[in-house]
Structures are given as structure tokens and as C-alpha cells.
Short mmCIF file of C-alpha atoms in Angstrom, two decimals:
data_model
loop_
_atom_site.label_atom_id
_atom_site.label_comp_id
_atom_site.label_asym_id
_atom_site.label_seq_id
_atom_site.Cartn_x
_atom_site.Cartn_y
_atom_site.Cartn_z
CA MET A 140 290.76 -67.91 70.94
CA ALA A 141 288.38 -70.26 69.42
CA GLU A 142 286.32 -67.08 68.11
CA SER A 143 288.93 -65.76 65.92
CA ASN A 144 289.80 -69.12 64.50
CA GLN A 145 289.00 -69.18 60.84
CA ASP A 146 287.64 -72.57 60.84
CA HIS A 147 285.29 -71.51 63.86
CA LYS A 148 281.78 -72.29 62.64
CA LEU A 149 278.98 -70.18 63.65
CA HIS A 150 275.13 -70.69 64.30
CA ILE A 151 273.28 -67.74 62.90
CA ALA A 152 269.43 -67.10 63.11
CA MET A 153 267.59 -65.09 60.46
CA PHE A 154 264.24 -63.71 60.86
CA PRO A 155 262.79 -61.95 57.85
CA TRP A 156 259.48 -60.06 57.47
CA LEU A 157 256.62 -62.16 56.18
CA ALA A 158 256.95 -60.78 52.51
CA PHE A 159 258.64 -62.66 49.73
CA GLY A 160 260.49 -59.65 48.72
CA HIS A 161 262.09 -59.92 51.93
CA ILE A 162 262.24 -63.69 52.72
CA ILE A 163 264.03 -64.59 49.35
CA PRO A 164 267.10 -62.01 49.64
CA TYR A 165 267.39 -63.39 53.34
CA LEU A 166 267.40 -66.75 51.92
CA GLU A 167 270.09 -66.03 49.29
CA LEU A 168 272.35 -64.67 52.01
CA ALA A 169 271.64 -67.83 54.12
CA LYS A 170 272.71 -69.84 51.13
CA LEU A 171 276.02 -68.02 51.00
CA LEU A 172 276.56 -68.18 54.78
CA ALA A 173 275.77 -71.96 54.80
CA GLY A 174 277.97 -72.29 51.75
CA LYS A 175 280.80 -71.67 54.12
CA GLY A 176 279.75 -74.34 56.33
CA HIS A 177 277.93 -72.28 59.13
CA LYS A 178 274.73 -73.48 60.72
CA ILE A 179 271.84 -71.14 59.71
CA SER A 180 268.31 -71.38 61.69
CA PHE A 181 266.02 -69.74 59.13
CA ILE A 182 262.69 -68.64 60.97
CA SER A 183 259.46 -68.10 59.27
CA THR A 184 255.82 -69.43 59.30
CA PRO A 185 254.84 -72.96 58.00
CA ARG A 186 253.03 -71.79 54.80
CA ASN A 187 255.98 -69.49 53.78
CA ILE A 188 258.65 -72.19 54.34
CA ASP A 189 256.76 -74.56 52.44
CA ARG A 190 256.56 -72.17 49.31
CA LEU A 191 260.34 -71.45 49.45
CA PRO A 192 262.35 -72.96 46.54
CA LYS A 193 264.35 -76.23 47.23
CA LEU A 194 267.88 -75.73 48.57
CA PRO A 195 270.85 -77.21 46.59
CA SER A 196 272.01 -80.42 48.11
CA ASN A 197 275.29 -79.31 49.22
CA ILE A 198 273.80 -76.46 51.48
CA ALA A 199 270.48 -78.09 52.54
CA PRO A 200 272.44 -79.75 55.62
CA TYR A 201 273.30 -76.22 56.98
CA ILE A 202 270.19 -74.68 56.74
CA ASP A 203 267.28 -75.49 59.45
CA PHE A 204 263.78 -74.05 58.62
CA ILE A 205 262.20 -73.12 61.99
CA ALA A 206 258.26 -73.06 61.24
CA LEU A 207 256.70 -70.91 63.80
CA PRO A 208 252.85 -70.96 63.51
CA LEU A 209 251.49 -67.60 63.08
CA PRO A 210 249.19 -66.68 66.09
CA HIS A 211 245.50 -65.70 65.08
CA VAL A 212 244.57 -62.09 64.64
CA HIS A 213 241.02 -60.71 64.26
CA ASN A 214 240.72 -59.59 60.69
CA LEU A 215 243.49 -61.88 59.32
CA PRO A 216 242.28 -64.05 56.70
CA PRO A 217 242.98 -67.92 57.32
CA ASN A 218 246.16 -68.95 55.56
CA ALA A 219 247.58 -65.54 55.13
CA GLU A 220 251.05 -65.77 55.89
CA ALA A 221 252.72 -63.32 53.54
CA THR A 222 251.89 -59.83 52.26
CA SER A 223 251.07 -61.31 48.78
CA ASP A 224 248.27 -63.48 50.50
CA LEU A 225 246.07 -60.31 51.26
CA PRO A 226 244.81 -57.12 50.03
CA SER A 227 247.36 -54.27 50.97
CA ASP A 228 244.87 -52.44 53.51
CA THR A 229 244.81 -55.53 55.48
CA VAL A 230 248.76 -55.97 55.78
CA VAL A 231 248.59 -54.29 59.17
CA TYR A 232 246.78 -57.29 60.72
CA LEU A 233 249.78 -59.37 59.45
CA LYS A 234 252.25 -56.98 61.28
CA LEU A 235 250.19 -57.46 64.60
CA ALA A 236 250.36 -61.40 64.08
CA TYR A 237 254.12 -61.15 63.30
CA ASP A 238 254.62 -59.08 66.67
CA LEU A 239 252.89 -61.94 68.51
CA LEU A 240 255.75 -64.35 67.39
CA GLN A 241 257.89 -62.36 70.03
CA GLU A 242 257.28 -65.05 72.59
CA PRO A 243 258.18 -67.96 70.44
CA VAL A 244 261.11 -66.36 68.71
CA THR A 245 262.38 -65.41 72.27
CA GLU A 246 262.11 -68.99 73.58
CA PHE A 247 263.94 -70.36 70.44
CA LEU A 248 266.87 -67.88 71.06
CA LYS A 249 266.88 -68.96 74.71
CA ILE A 250 266.99 -72.76 73.89
CA GLN A 251 269.20 -72.63 70.96
CA SER A 252 271.45 -69.69 71.90
CA PRO A 253 272.90 -69.00 68.37
CA ASN A 254 276.03 -66.80 68.18
CA TRP A 255 274.15 -64.10 66.06
CA VAL A 256 270.58 -62.99 64.81
CA LEU A 257 269.80 -61.22 61.64
CA PHE A 258 266.51 -59.75 61.86
CA ASP A 259 264.29 -57.38 59.84
CA PHE A 260 263.01 -53.75 60.38
CA THR A 261 259.35 -55.22 61.45
CA ALA A 262 261.18 -57.30 64.21
CA TYR A 263 262.24 -54.18 65.80
CA TRP A 264 261.64 -55.78 69.19
CA ILE A 265 264.38 -58.69 68.66
CA ALA A 266 267.58 -56.55 69.42
CA PRO A 267 267.01 -55.86 73.05
CA ILE A 268 265.76 -59.37 73.75
CA ALA A 269 268.83 -60.87 71.93
CA SER A 270 271.09 -58.45 74.14
CA GLU A 271 269.33 -59.59 77.36
CA LEU A 272 270.22 -63.20 76.24
CA GLY A 273 273.86 -62.39 75.65
CA ILE A 274 273.15 -62.91 71.72
CA ARG A 275 274.49 -60.22 69.26
CA SER A 276 272.33 -58.94 66.44
CA SER A 277 272.52 -57.36 63.04
CA PHE A 278 269.42 -55.54 61.54
CA PHE A 279 269.69 -56.78 57.94
CA SER A 280 267.92 -54.43 55.58
CA ILE A 281 266.75 -55.58 52.22
CA MET A 282 266.26 -52.04 51.34
CA ILE A 283 269.28 -50.23 50.00
CA ALA A 284 271.65 -47.78 51.64
CA SER A 285 270.21 -44.69 50.18
CA THR A 286 266.57 -45.68 51.30
CA LEU A 287 267.65 -46.46 54.85
CA CYS A 288 269.21 -42.96 55.04
CA ILE A 289 265.54 -41.67 55.15
CA ALA A 290 265.27 -42.98 58.91
CA LYS A 291 266.56 -40.31 61.34
CA PRO A 292 269.98 -40.32 63.10
CA THR A 293 270.23 -42.67 66.20
CA SER A 294 273.85 -41.77 67.09
CA PRO A 295 274.11 -39.29 70.18
CA SER A 296 277.15 -37.52 68.42
CA VAL A 297 274.65 -36.32 65.61
CA ASP A 298 272.60 -33.58 67.14
CA ILE A 299 269.97 -33.15 64.58
CA GLN A 300 266.08 -32.80 65.10
CA ASP A 301 263.69 -34.58 62.71
CA HIS A 302 260.97 -31.98 61.89
CA ARG A 303 259.23 -34.06 59.17
CA LEU A 304 255.54 -34.39 59.79
CA ARG A 305 253.85 -33.94 56.38
CA PRO A 306 253.93 -35.92 53.14
CA GLU A 307 255.60 -32.74 51.51
CA ASP A 308 258.55 -33.08 54.01
CA PHE A 309 259.57 -36.27 52.36
CA THR A 310 259.76 -34.94 48.84
CA VAL A 311 263.22 -33.53 49.41
CA PRO A 312 266.42 -35.31 50.98
CA PRO A 313 266.43 -35.00 54.97
CA MET A 314 268.91 -32.33 56.40
CA TRP A 315 271.49 -34.81 57.52
CA VAL A 316 272.49 -35.70 53.85
CA PRO A 317 275.55 -33.71 53.49
CA PHE A 318 275.77 -33.53 49.61
CA ALA A 319 273.68 -32.77 46.62
CA THR A 320 271.35 -35.27 45.63
CA LYS A 321 267.71 -36.05 44.25
CA THR A 322 267.86 -39.50 45.99
CA VAL A 323 266.34 -40.46 49.36
CA SER A 324 263.25 -38.30 48.47
CA PHE A 325 259.83 -39.34 47.17
CA ARG A 326 257.47 -37.83 44.56
CA LEU A 327 254.39 -36.25 46.24
CA PHE A 328 252.07 -39.13 45.23
CA GLU A 329 254.53 -41.74 46.63
CA ALA A 330 254.88 -40.12 49.89
CA LEU A 331 251.00 -39.86 50.24
CA LYS A 332 250.66 -43.39 49.60
CA ILE A 333 253.43 -44.28 52.27
CA PHE A 334 251.67 -42.02 54.69
CA GLU A 335 248.70 -44.24 54.70
CA GLY A 336 250.62 -46.87 56.72
CA ALA A 337 254.27 -46.88 56.59
CA LEU A 338 254.80 -43.48 58.57
CA THR A 339 251.71 -43.16 60.65
CA ALA A 340 250.57 -45.21 63.58
CA ASP A 341 247.54 -45.67 65.73
CA ASP A 342 246.47 -47.59 68.93
CA ARG A 343 246.82 -50.85 66.93
CA HIS A 344 250.17 -50.73 65.50
CA VAL A 345 253.53 -48.81 65.31
CA SER A 346 254.66 -47.20 62.21
CA ASP A 347 257.17 -48.78 59.83
CA LEU A 348 259.37 -45.74 60.42
CA PHE A 349 259.31 -46.22 64.13
CA ARG A 350 260.15 -50.06 63.58
CA HIS A 351 263.12 -49.06 61.28
CA GLU A 352 264.43 -46.33 63.50
CA THR A 353 264.04 -48.73 66.53
CA ALA A 354 265.63 -51.77 64.82
CA ILE A 355 268.91 -49.45 63.98
CA ARG A 356 269.10 -48.02 67.56
CA PHE A 357 269.21 -51.23 69.25
CA CYS A 358 271.34 -53.66 66.90
CA ASP A 359 274.94 -54.13 67.16
CA SER A 360 275.49 -53.59 63.38
CA ILE A 361 273.82 -52.87 60.20
CA ILE A 362 274.06 -55.35 57.04
CA VAL A 363 272.54 -53.57 54.04
CA ARG A 364 271.87 -54.96 50.54
CA GLY A 365 274.17 -53.27 48.25
CA CYS A 366 277.81 -52.89 47.37
CA LEU A 367 280.65 -49.98 47.94
CA ASP A 368 281.21 -49.20 44.21
CA PHE A 369 277.48 -48.80 43.64
CA ASP A 370 276.39 -47.00 46.80
CA GLY A 371 279.44 -46.49 48.90
CA LYS A 372 278.54 -42.87 49.88
CA TRP A 373 275.41 -44.06 51.27
CA LEU A 374 276.76 -46.84 53.23
CA HIS A 375 279.48 -44.32 54.75
CA LEU A 376 276.71 -41.75 55.68
CA LEU A 377 274.64 -44.64 57.42
CA GLU A 378 277.73 -45.34 59.59
CA GLU A 379 278.21 -41.48 60.41
CA ILE A 380 274.50 -41.09 61.43
CA HIS A 381 274.11 -44.17 63.38
CA GLY A 382 277.57 -44.55 64.80
CA LYS A 383 277.87 -48.35 64.40
CA PRO A 384 279.52 -50.81 61.82
CA VAL A 385 277.66 -50.90 58.37
CA PHE A 386 278.41 -53.81 56.14
CA PRO A 387 277.23 -54.41 52.58
CA ALA A 388 275.80 -57.66 51.78
CA GLY A 389 276.27 -57.57 47.98
CA GLN A 390 273.35 -57.10 45.71
CA LEU A 391 272.35 -60.91 46.46
CA PRO A 392 270.91 -61.76 42.83
CA THR A 393 268.43 -64.47 43.01
CA THR A 394 269.92 -67.83 42.17
CA GLU A 395 268.52 -70.02 39.34
CA TYR A 396 266.56 -73.11 40.96
CA ASP A 397 264.47 -75.90 39.96
CA SER A 398 260.98 -75.02 41.28
CA GLY A 399 259.69 -78.64 39.79
CA GLY A 400 256.58 -77.36 38.35
CA ASP A 401 257.86 -74.75 35.68
CA GLY A 402 258.68 -77.17 32.90
CA ASP A 403 255.45 -77.09 30.90
CA THR A 404 254.91 -73.32 31.61
CA TRP A 405 258.58 -72.16 30.50
CA ARG A 406 258.36 -74.58 27.43
CA TRP A 407 255.43 -72.49 25.90
CA ILE A 408 256.91 -69.36 27.01
CA LYS A 409 260.20 -70.12 25.40
CA GLU A 410 258.68 -71.20 22.07
CA TRP A 411 256.54 -67.72 22.01
CA LEU A 412 259.84 -65.64 22.76
CA ASP A 413 261.86 -67.75 20.32
CA LYS A 414 259.58 -66.44 17.45
CA LYS A 415 260.39 -62.65 18.57
CA GLN A 416 263.13 -60.44 17.18
CA ARG A 417 266.25 -60.11 19.30
CA GLY A 418 265.90 -57.23 22.05
CA SER A 419 262.25 -56.46 21.07
CA VAL A 420 260.11 -57.68 23.86
CA VAL A 421 258.91 -55.71 26.82
CA TYR A 422 258.70 -58.03 29.91
CA VAL A 423 256.09 -56.33 32.48
CA ALA A 424 256.11 -57.74 35.83
CA PHE A 425 255.54 -56.01 39.20
CA GLY A 426 256.67 -58.55 41.53
CA SER A 427 254.83 -61.05 44.09
CA GLU A 428 252.47 -58.30 45.60
CA ALA A 429 252.14 -54.97 43.75
CA LYS A 430 248.67 -55.00 42.30
CA PRO A 431 247.69 -51.93 39.88
CA ARG A 432 244.32 -50.26 40.27
CA GLN A 433 241.69 -50.88 37.69
CA ASP A 434 242.29 -47.33 35.95
CA GLU A 435 246.06 -48.03 36.05
CA LEU A 436 245.69 -51.38 34.50
CA THR A 437 243.40 -49.79 31.79
CA GLU A 438 246.10 -47.21 30.79
CA LEU A 439 248.99 -49.63 31.17
CA ALA A 440 247.23 -52.35 28.84
CA LEU A 441 246.39 -49.45 26.20
CA GLY A 442 249.84 -48.10 26.31
CA LEU A 443 251.49 -51.70 25.76
CA GLU A 444 249.06 -51.95 22.71
CA GLN A 445 249.95 -48.30 21.53
CA SER A 446 253.64 -48.87 21.76
CA GLY A 447 253.61 -51.41 18.74
CA LEU A 448 256.14 -53.55 20.71
CA PRO A 449 255.79 -57.24 21.59
CA PHE A 450 255.25 -57.68 25.33
CA PHE A 451 254.81 -60.57 28.00
CA TRP A 452 252.83 -59.32 31.02
CA ALA A 453 252.87 -61.37 34.12
CA LEU A 454 249.81 -59.83 35.77
CA LYS A 455 248.73 -60.26 39.22
CA THR A 456 244.73 -59.99 39.23
CA ARG A 457 244.11 -60.49 42.88
CA ARG A 458 246.03 -60.76 46.39
CA GLY A 459 245.18 -63.66 48.23
CA GLU A 460 241.85 -65.65 48.29
CA VAL A 461 239.96 -62.69 50.19
CA ASP A 462 240.54 -60.24 47.43
CA THR A 463 237.39 -59.67 45.74
CA GLU A 464 238.50 -56.74 43.70
CA LEU A 465 239.60 -58.61 40.44
CA LEU A 466 241.12 -56.61 37.65
CA GLU A 467 239.70 -56.69 34.09
CA LEU A 468 241.83 -55.94 30.85
CA PRO A 469 240.17 -53.35 28.48
CA ASP A 470 237.48 -54.99 26.16
CA ALA A 471 238.94 -56.97 23.13
CA PHE A 472 242.56 -56.08 24.30
CA GLU A 473 243.78 -59.63 23.97
CA GLU A 474 242.12 -60.06 20.77
CA ARG A 475 243.69 -57.07 19.33
CA THR A 476 247.09 -57.78 20.73
CA ARG A 477 247.09 -61.53 19.87
CA GLY A 478 250.34 -62.96 18.57
CA ARG A 479 252.13 -59.71 19.57
CA GLY A 480 251.60 -59.76 23.28
CA VAL A 481 250.57 -62.29 26.01
CA VAL A 482 249.04 -61.40 29.43
CA TYR A 483 249.66 -64.52 31.92
CA THR A 484 248.19 -64.22 35.40
CA SER A 485 249.88 -67.38 37.02
CA TRP A 486 253.37 -67.65 38.33
CA VAL A 487 256.19 -67.41 35.81
CA PRO A 488 259.85 -68.41 35.75
CA GLN A 489 261.15 -64.83 35.80
CA LEU A 490 264.84 -65.50 35.53
CA LYS A 491 264.46 -67.55 32.48
CA ILE A 492 262.31 -65.02 30.75
CA LEU A 493 264.86 -62.16 31.51
CA SER A 494 267.84 -64.46 30.28
CA HIS A 495 266.00 -64.87 26.88
CA ASP A 496 267.58 -62.77 23.85
CA SER A 497 264.31 -61.52 22.69
CA VAL A 498 263.68 -59.43 26.05
CA GLY A 499 264.72 -56.04 25.36
CA GLY A 500 263.73 -54.48 28.56
CA MET A 501 261.69 -54.59 31.82
CA LEU A 502 258.75 -52.70 32.89
CA THR A 503 258.61 -52.84 36.67
CA HIS A 504 257.86 -51.35 39.94
CA SER A 505 261.59 -51.02 40.97
CA GLY A 506 261.51 -53.42 43.87
CA TRP A 507 265.10 -53.96 44.15
CA SER A 508 265.01 -57.79 43.55
CA SER A 509 263.51 -57.21 40.28
CA VAL A 510 266.21 -54.34 39.61
CA VAL A 511 269.08 -56.83 40.47
CA GLU A 512 267.40 -59.45 38.31
CA ALA A 513 266.90 -57.25 35.19
CA PHE A 514 270.69 -55.78 35.47
CA HIS A 515 272.03 -59.40 35.99
CA PHE A 516 270.73 -60.22 32.28
CA GLN A 517 271.58 -56.87 31.18
CA ARG A 518 268.01 -55.58 30.54
CA PRO A 519 266.99 -52.00 30.64
CA LEU A 520 264.56 -50.89 33.05
CA ILE A 521 261.42 -48.65 32.38
CA LEU A 522 259.99 -47.68 36.05
CA LEU A 523 256.37 -47.34 37.44
CA THR A 524 256.58 -47.38 41.27
CA CYS A 525 253.78 -48.80 43.41
CA TYR A 526 254.63 -48.45 47.18
CA ALA A 527 257.11 -48.36 49.95
CA ASP A 528 260.86 -47.83 49.19
CA GLN A 529 260.33 -48.07 45.34
CA GLY A 530 260.21 -44.28 44.85
CA SER A 531 263.48 -43.91 46.54
CA ASN A 532 264.70 -46.85 44.50
CA ALA A 533 263.59 -45.04 41.35
CA ARG A 534 265.22 -41.74 42.32
CA LEU A 535 268.69 -43.65 42.74
CA LEU A 536 268.23 -45.03 39.32
CA GLU A 537 267.19 -41.92 37.85
CA GLU A 538 270.13 -40.02 39.15
CA LYS A 539 272.54 -42.78 38.02
CA GLU A 540 271.03 -42.75 34.58
CA LEU A 541 270.20 -46.27 34.89
CA ALA A 542 266.41 -46.28 34.20
CA TYR A 543 263.47 -44.11 32.92
CA SER A 544 260.29 -43.46 34.94
CA ILE A 545 256.96 -43.15 33.21
CA PRO A 546 255.83 -39.62 33.60
CA ARG A 547 252.92 -39.23 36.16
CA ASN A 548 250.83 -36.58 37.90
CA GLU A 549 252.71 -35.39 41.05
CA VAL A 550 249.49 -35.52 43.40
CA ASP A 551 247.75 -38.66 42.37
CA GLY A 552 250.12 -40.75 40.56
CA SER A 553 247.91 -41.00 37.58
CA PHE A 554 249.55 -41.62 33.93
CA THR A 555 248.26 -42.02 30.44
CA ARG A 556 248.48 -44.64 27.78
CA ASN A 557 250.37 -42.04 25.64
CA SER A 558 253.35 -41.69 28.39
CA VAL A 559 253.28 -45.50 28.67
CA ALA A 560 253.72 -46.11 25.11
CA GLU A 561 256.28 -43.21 24.66
CA SER A 562 258.39 -44.46 27.59
CA LEU A 563 258.71 -48.05 26.19
CA VAL A 564 259.70 -46.87 22.84
CA LEU A 565 262.18 -44.48 24.15
CA VAL A 566 264.02 -46.97 26.22
CA ILE A 567 263.65 -50.06 23.93
CA VAL A 568 264.02 -48.47 20.78
CA LYS A 569 265.00 -44.58 20.37
CA GLU A 570 267.60 -44.65 23.14
CA GLY A 571 268.05 -48.42 23.30
CA LYS A 572 271.91 -48.43 22.85
CA PHE A 573 272.23 -45.96 25.77
CA TYR A 574 270.21 -47.99 28.29
CA ARG A 575 271.51 -51.37 27.05
CA GLU A 576 274.98 -50.15 27.71
CA ARG A 577 274.26 -49.00 31.01
CA ALA A 578 272.54 -52.19 32.03
CA LYS A 579 275.73 -54.00 30.80
CA GLU A 580 277.95 -52.01 32.92
CA MET A 581 275.56 -52.94 35.96
CA SER A 582 275.54 -56.62 35.06
CA LYS A 583 279.37 -56.67 35.56
CA LEU A 584 278.94 -55.01 38.91
CA PHE A 585 275.76 -56.70 40.23
CA GLY A 586 276.85 -60.32 38.99
CA ASP A 587 280.34 -60.39 40.36
CA LYS A 588 280.70 -63.25 42.51
CA ASP A 589 284.03 -62.70 43.91
CA ARG A 590 282.90 -59.35 45.04
CA GLN A 591 279.77 -60.96 46.62
CA ASN A 592 282.13 -63.44 48.30
CA ARG A 593 284.28 -60.89 50.02
CA TYR A 594 281.30 -58.89 51.36
CA VAL A 595 280.02 -62.16 52.95
CA ASP A 596 283.62 -62.90 54.33
CA ASN A 597 284.06 -59.49 55.68
CA PHE A 598 280.83 -59.85 57.54
CA LEU A 599 281.74 -63.18 58.90
CA ASP A 600 285.16 -61.97 60.06
CA TYR A 601 283.52 -59.39 62.02
CA VAL A 602 281.08 -61.95 63.70
CA LYS A 603 283.77 -64.29 64.53
CA THR A 604 285.55 -61.65 66.51
CA HIS A 605 282.56 -59.88 68.22
CA HIS A 606 280.36 -62.98 69.40
#
């Protein structure tokens, strides 16, 4: 049969959620699939596609970017096509606009008839549509397997009721986790924040938890960012509670690319880093979206100052053009830390910074792309979670003794400059050797290209025999 022929080339459509923390891992997987000669239709909106890094010339012919204009929704600012373009309390309108892409996506699938479609949790409506058109689908989760185990079982053979109704119910692992663990749980302040949007619904939109559970229920298989040697027991549990094939996608580290405009920026950053002692600099970055509150920013800044350590802080002071809540550093902070620290509010080449020998650790929100990038370059992690899956990520890293979380108040998530300073000194200096060794071990695991390649081949073998 042609389908089982190893040379059979596939056409795979991919449709990530409109957040760069989702789009970039999807693109990394697309590049791996295209590198094996398969055709990829990568569906997003025009502005998001324009902001993607340039593809390597050997892969570019195999990836078609399908730009679907984002429908207009009341209260969604113009030009807001990604979560990083707007304040977090208006992301709900982006989801409403995304759901209106159902019609053009259906039309695309009808006309192009790909062999397979990989979709994100937000597009929970895709699997039934694809099924009607005779197209198989996989829910590709950029969230790791342990976090995905928070969603209730969908397999008819798993007879467990989900009685979780309050934020407190999510501070312990769900009852379908059969082994002792602190993972798949949130601290109370994290659960309270998630309940503001992800776990609640109203007449305007469905909850993120509903999207996740529906995506899992109707897809043919699940692909999860991760690997068997790191989170094997969680991958196996996912298969058990959902009764369908689960494939690890590997860690999908962000590959180095030429953005074209970072030459001058990197030149002065490198000159600054070159003057610092090896392994001494704290790199502070919370991804493309996370923006601290003003009180958090103040404690963070004063904690960095108090630690006495050199630091480079990539600070996002606003989310999109309509964000009027501008953050301000404490009075005279930059004057007091001049020479020892840098606060930079524009885009920075994160991979280049992390690869520099003077960087001794990364203070981050525990978004998984940042975790993978830090470990890829053997950098220890200090964690300060912001929202969504980051709390669950942090629990897994804490349980494996791979990172240290800054102590915080359980109810409101507040923290002090003292706890920031003490945490940084602990991980970079006092217990630096331990955390550096752990990061080195993870670097071998997360950066293993042969392992990554095997995971992609394994999934492709499944697709070739089932489409």
C-alpha cells in the first residue's frame, strides 16, 4: 500500500493558538517534519506570520504559511493578533475572534484535504470537522504531559467523576493520578488566578479546561511536548485515562535563527557580558507575554539590587499598544545599579544571551520554552510563576530538584525583595554547583537530536499507517 511506503510524503496542516509560546513550538515541529520532505500548511493570521523567524532555505519550500485574516470582534483592539498584543484581561476577545476562524479553516480543509491536521487546545472544534471530512487529527499540546493530566479522563473505561469546583480543589493532584506526587497541582494563588479565566466560562466564551477536554475527547491521537526519559510516567498516564495513542514530540528546543535586526543589539549586549565574571550574571526574562504588576516589579528590582549579583533584565513594560498601565522602576534604581545591571525593554536575542559564559542562571516564569532554552545551555533556574500552566511546570521542576521557586504568600502570591535576593544567591552562589550539575544533566537530555529525531519518526510512522 502507498500509505505504508516509507517514501510516501504527507500533507500535514497545523493550527496553533495565537500566542507565540504556542506558535514557536508548532513551528519547530513543522521544521522537523518538513526536514523529512513532508508538506506543511501552517495556518495563522497575517501579522503573526509576518513576525515569525525566517525559515532555513532547505526547509522553506516545504512549509506554506496560510494567512487567514482575524475576524473583527467588539472590544478587540486593531492589529491585536497574538496574546502579547493586548492586556491579559482582554485575551477573551482574541479567543472569540479565533473561534470565528472555524469557517475559513473548514473551507481550507475541504479544498486542500490534508492527510492530517495538528491543532491546539483552543481549536477544540477542529477534530469533529476534520472527522466529517475524512481527515485524521491530533491534538498537539505544547503543555507538558503532567500538566495535561489535570484535564479529566475522557476514556469510557475510566469511571471517575470530576468533583473539582473551587480553586482549592486544584491545589492537590486529581484523584486519577495513581502515584504519590506534588506535580499536577497549583499553589492557591496560582489556582485563584487561573480561575479568573481558564477554568470559568460565561455566555461569551467557553473555559480553557472545556477546550482542553473537548480537544482530547474528539482527536484521534495526542502529541505532547516532552520525552519518555523525562516524563514517561505522565505520558503513560495520559494514554490510560484517555484511551488513545499518545506520542512525545521531544522537547522542541528553539533553533538559532537570523532575525536580521539583532546585530547591533547583540553587539553591545555581548560587550557588556564579556566584562562580567564567568557564571555570575542573572538573566531575567518572563517571555513574550508575562508582565508583572507594579508592586511585583518594585520588589523584583530591589531584590536584584540587594543580591549584589550582576543582572541583565529583559523587561516587558506593556502588552500591546492599548496597554496604558506602564510599569516604572524604583526611583534611581538604574543609577544605583549602573554597570552591574542592565534593564532593557526591547526585544533581545535570548538564545545568544543564554549561550554566553558569564550567565550563571535564569530567573523566569517557568514557561516551558524558556525552561528548555535555559537547560539547553546548562543554565540553572530560579522560578517566579505568572499564570496558566507555569505553576504545574514549577511543581514538576521542584519535585525533580531542577529549579528553585522564590518563596511567596500562598493566598495573594506576593513576595519580598529579601526572598528574591536570597533565592538568587542560593541558586547562583551557595548551591550553585548542585544546580549547575542538574542543568548539565538536563542539557544532555533536552538537546539530544537523535532522540528528538526518533520521536518525530515514530509519529510519522503512525500517521503513514493510519491516514
